[in-house]
Short mmCIF file of C-alpha atoms in Angstrom, two decimals:
data_model
loop_
_atom_site.label_atom_id
_atom_site.label_comp_id
_atom_site.label_asym_id
_atom_site.label_seq_id
_atom_site.Cartn_x
_atom_site.Cartn_y
_atom_site.Cartn_z
CA GLN A 1 0.00 0.00 0.00
CA GLN A 2 1.51 3.26 -1.13
CA GLN A 3 1.07 5.76 1.66
CA VAL A 4 2.34 8.81 -0.21
CA LYS A 5 1.19 9.38 -3.79
CA GLN A 6 3.18 11.88 -5.84
CA SER A 7 2.27 13.46 -9.14
CA PRO A 8 3.16 14.11 -11.85
CA GLN A 9 5.89 11.56 -12.65
CA SER A 10 7.54 14.05 -14.95
CA LEU A 11 7.13 17.75 -15.58
CA ILE A 12 8.49 20.18 -18.13
CA VAL A 13 8.35 23.89 -17.33
CA GLN A 14 9.67 26.89 -19.17
CA LYS A 15 12.32 29.02 -17.52
CA GLY A 16 10.68 31.62 -15.31
CA GLY A 17 7.51 29.59 -14.87
CA ILE A 18 6.03 27.99 -11.77
CA SER A 19 6.67 24.31 -11.15
CA ILE A 20 4.08 22.51 -9.04
CA ILE A 21 4.44 19.00 -7.65
CA ASN A 22 1.67 17.41 -5.62
CA CYS A 23 1.57 14.74 -2.95
CA ALA A 24 -1.29 13.06 -1.14
CA TYR A 25 -1.07 10.93 1.95
CA GLU A 26 -3.34 8.52 3.74
CA ASN A 27 -1.97 8.16 7.25
CA THR A 28 -3.35 10.93 9.45
CA ALA A 29 -0.61 10.23 12.00
CA PHE A 30 2.01 11.73 9.66
CA ASP A 31 3.37 14.89 11.25
CA TYR A 32 6.43 15.85 9.23
CA PHE A 33 6.56 16.40 5.50
CA PRO A 34 9.96 16.98 3.87
CA TRP A 35 10.85 17.44 0.23
CA TYR A 36 14.11 16.09 -1.13
CA GLN A 37 15.89 17.22 -4.29
CA GLN A 38 18.12 14.87 -6.25
CA PHE A 39 20.47 15.80 -9.08
CA PRO A 40 21.69 13.15 -11.54
CA GLY A 41 24.42 11.00 -10.05
CA LYS A 42 23.92 12.39 -6.56
CA GLY A 43 22.04 11.39 -3.45
CA PRO A 44 18.83 13.17 -2.42
CA ALA A 45 19.22 16.26 -0.26
CA LEU A 46 16.68 17.94 2.00
CA LEU A 47 15.16 20.95 0.27
CA ILE A 48 12.38 22.15 2.56
CA ALA A 49 10.03 20.64 5.14
CA ILE A 50 6.78 21.47 6.89
CA ARG A 51 4.75 20.35 9.88
CA PRO A 52 0.95 20.20 9.73
CA ASP A 53 0.43 23.07 12.18
CA VAL A 54 1.13 25.58 9.39
CA SER A 55 -0.45 25.84 5.96
CA GLU A 56 2.54 27.24 4.10
CA LYS A 57 6.29 27.48 4.38
CA LYS A 58 8.48 29.49 2.07
CA GLU A 59 12.22 29.39 1.59
CA GLY A 60 13.42 31.55 -1.24
CA ARG A 61 11.77 30.42 -4.46
CA PHE A 62 10.51 27.19 -2.87
CA THR A 63 7.15 27.00 -1.08
CA ILE A 64 5.31 24.11 0.51
CA SER A 65 1.55 24.43 0.67
CA PHE A 66 -0.17 22.09 3.11
CA ASN A 67 -3.86 21.17 3.27
CA LYS A 68 -4.47 19.04 6.34
CA SER A 69 -8.17 18.40 5.70
CA ALA A 70 -7.49 17.18 2.17
CA LYS A 71 -4.35 15.30 3.25
CA GLN A 72 -2.39 16.93 0.49
CA PHE A 73 0.76 18.99 0.22
CA SER A 74 2.57 20.50 -2.70
CA LEU A 75 5.87 22.03 -3.69
CA HIS A 76 5.86 25.24 -5.70
CA ILE A 77 9.02 26.46 -7.39
CA MET A 78 8.65 30.08 -8.42
CA ASP A 79 10.67 31.58 -11.27
CA SER A 80 11.92 28.11 -12.18
CA GLN A 81 15.51 27.97 -13.45
CA PRO A 82 17.40 25.37 -15.48
CA GLY A 83 19.45 24.64 -12.35
CA ASP A 84 16.25 23.43 -10.70
CA SER A 85 16.10 20.50 -13.13
CA ALA A 86 16.23 17.47 -10.85
CA THR A 87 14.12 14.72 -9.36
CA TYR A 88 11.98 15.77 -6.41
CA PHE A 89 10.68 13.43 -3.74
CA CYS A 90 8.03 14.22 -1.19
CA ALA A 91 8.01 12.25 2.03
CA ALA A 92 6.08 11.89 5.24
CA SER A 93 6.86 10.53 8.67
CA ASN A 94 4.92 9.78 11.80
CA PRO A 95 6.11 10.29 15.36
CA GLY A 96 5.65 6.70 16.40
CA GLY A 97 7.19 5.18 13.34
CA GLY A 98 10.74 5.09 14.55
CA ALA A 99 13.58 5.20 12.12
CA ASP A 100 11.57 3.40 9.46
CA GLY A 101 8.72 5.86 9.66
CA LEU A 102 9.70 7.98 6.64
CA THR A 103 7.72 7.13 3.51
CA PHE A 104 8.79 8.57 0.17
CA GLY A 105 6.71 9.33 -2.89
CA LYS A 106 7.92 7.84 -6.16
CA GLY A 107 9.49 11.06 -7.37
CA THR A 108 8.93 13.72 -10.04
CA HIS A 109 11.46 14.31 -12.77
CA LEU A 110 11.46 18.05 -13.39
CA ILE A 111 12.98 19.64 -16.48
CA ILE A 112 13.23 23.40 -16.81
CA GLN A 113 13.62 24.44 -20.42
CA PRO A 114 15.75 27.53 -21.06
CA ASP B 1 33.69 17.62 6.16
CA ALA B 2 33.60 14.21 4.47
CA GLY B 3 29.99 13.38 5.45
CA ILE B 4 28.87 10.02 4.12
CA THR B 5 31.15 7.98 1.90
CA GLN B 6 29.95 4.98 -0.06
CA SER B 7 32.14 2.41 -1.79
CA PRO B 8 32.31 1.12 -4.37
CA ARG B 9 30.48 3.73 -6.41
CA TYR B 10 30.05 1.32 -9.32
CA LYS B 11 30.03 -2.47 -9.26
CA ILE B 12 29.20 -5.20 -11.74
CA THR B 13 28.85 -8.68 -10.30
CA GLU B 14 27.55 -12.05 -11.33
CA THR B 15 24.43 -13.76 -10.12
CA GLY B 16 25.09 -15.77 -6.97
CA ARG B 17 28.14 -13.84 -5.84
CA GLN B 18 28.38 -12.09 -2.50
CA VAL B 19 28.69 -8.33 -2.64
CA THR B 20 29.31 -5.86 0.17
CA LEU B 21 28.57 -2.17 -0.13
CA MET B 22 30.41 -0.04 2.37
CA CYS B 23 29.14 3.07 4.11
CA HIS B 24 31.11 5.37 6.40
CA GLN B 25 29.90 8.58 8.07
CA THR B 26 31.98 11.14 9.92
CA TRP B 27 29.24 12.92 11.86
CA SER B 28 28.72 10.35 14.64
CA HIS B 29 25.05 10.21 13.71
CA SER B 30 23.12 7.62 15.67
CA TYR B 31 20.85 6.53 12.84
CA MET B 32 21.97 4.99 9.58
CA PHE B 33 19.91 3.68 6.70
CA TRP B 34 20.18 1.78 3.46
CA TYR B 35 17.77 2.61 0.66
CA ARG B 36 17.48 1.31 -2.86
CA GLN B 37 16.26 3.46 -5.70
CA ASP B 38 14.52 1.95 -8.70
CA LEU B 39 12.63 3.60 -11.52
CA GLY B 40 8.94 3.61 -10.71
CA HIS B 41 9.49 2.73 -7.06
CA GLY B 42 11.27 5.75 -5.67
CA LEU B 43 13.29 5.19 -2.52
CA ARG B 44 12.64 2.07 -0.49
CA LEU B 45 14.16 1.34 2.90
CA ILE B 46 16.12 -1.90 3.12
CA TYR B 47 17.53 -1.81 6.67
CA TYR B 48 18.20 0.77 9.30
CA SER B 49 20.16 1.08 12.51
CA ALA B 50 19.41 3.24 15.52
CA ALA B 51 22.84 2.72 17.09
CA ALA B 52 25.81 0.39 17.03
CA ASP B 53 24.73 -3.24 17.31
CA ILE B 54 21.06 -2.31 16.76
CA THR B 55 19.61 -3.01 13.34
CA ASP B 56 16.13 -3.58 12.00
CA LYS B 57 14.38 -4.44 8.76
CA GLY B 58 12.81 -1.90 6.48
CA GLU B 59 10.37 -2.35 3.64
CA VAL B 60 12.47 -4.61 1.38
CA PRO B 61 15.04 -6.55 3.48
CA ASP B 62 14.97 -9.95 1.75
CA GLY B 63 18.33 -10.96 0.31
CA TYR B 64 20.28 -8.39 2.31
CA VAL B 65 22.30 -8.50 5.52
CA VAL B 66 23.63 -5.59 7.55
CA SER B 67 25.85 -5.12 10.55
CA ARG B 68 26.91 -2.16 12.63
CA SER B 69 29.79 -2.90 14.96
CA LYS B 70 30.93 0.73 14.93
CA THR B 71 28.79 3.88 14.92
CA GLU B 72 30.44 5.20 11.77
CA ASN B 73 30.15 2.13 9.56
CA PHE B 74 27.09 0.38 8.18
CA PRO B 75 27.93 -2.19 5.48
CA LEU B 76 25.24 -3.81 3.36
CA THR B 77 25.85 -7.35 2.09
CA LEU B 78 24.05 -9.15 -0.68
CA GLU B 79 24.76 -12.75 0.23
CA SER B 80 23.85 -14.23 -3.15
CA ALA B 81 23.19 -11.49 -5.67
CA THR B 82 20.22 -11.74 -8.00
CA ARG B 83 19.36 -9.70 -11.10
CA SER B 84 16.44 -8.13 -9.24
CA GLN B 85 18.99 -6.54 -6.92
CA THR B 86 20.37 -4.44 -9.76
CA SER B 87 19.73 -0.96 -8.41
CA VAL B 88 21.22 2.22 -7.01
CA TYR B 89 21.89 1.90 -3.30
CA PHE B 90 21.99 4.90 -0.99
CA CYS B 91 23.36 4.95 2.49
CA ALA B 92 22.04 7.71 4.73
CA SER B 93 22.32 8.94 8.28
CA SER B 94 20.55 11.24 10.70
CA PHE B 95 21.37 12.60 14.12
CA THR B 96 18.22 11.22 15.68
CA GLY B 97 15.11 9.68 14.17
CA VAL B 98 13.45 10.68 10.94
CA THR B 99 10.69 12.93 12.24
CA GLY B 100 11.76 16.55 12.09
CA ASN B 101 15.33 15.65 11.32
CA THR B 102 17.37 15.86 8.18
CA ILE B 103 18.46 12.61 6.63
CA TYR B 104 21.79 12.97 4.84
CA PHE B 105 22.36 10.71 1.85
CA GLY B 106 25.58 9.45 0.34
CA GLU B 107 26.20 9.70 -3.38
CA GLY B 108 25.04 6.18 -4.12
CA SER B 109 26.45 2.85 -5.24
CA TRP B 110 25.39 1.66 -8.69
CA LEU B 111 25.16 -2.13 -8.66
CA THR B 112 24.55 -4.26 -11.73
CA VAL B 113 24.01 -8.00 -11.34
CA VAL B 114 24.52 -9.94 -14.57
#
């Protein structure tokens, strides 16, 4: 059972546009929602994260929007740049899940066209 | 700041052979993890360790063995490699558990089983 569903699988955006990646979860016990960014040939790296007590978190051009009632959260990349081309993973963890409590989405391959 | 080092980075092996992927971290993080990344499946947890001499199974542990005699090392062994174990393997670590904490990934080990 996939607990975190991520869409789309791939996304092409023009330079300067807004990239939007969506995730939906099922487990209401999840209380931490990070996004990881992965460049080709590298390991994933934490990009931004949010807890469900806030509806939005912004760091530079990256914003997480969180909708607790809909059990959805999304990553918005404003003014998308070619350097943002990467694979993005959403994830979710629950407080009682221990070290294995982090569940990843299947990833979105983002391409920013110059 | 070396962080997490994985070796080998690239390995081709034959079906039935034993393979060990090494992982070393310099941060003295308590938690260490092994993930595999496959197209269409995202990141899946194989094994994790909360401390030296404490290990536990993740989502896909079959065919793998881990040990953690020292805090800084967490080797992953494929006792009898199969073609289905062809994948990219990521070692990761975090200071405490996954909730609210950054997981730091290594650069990956590309394993091909022929």
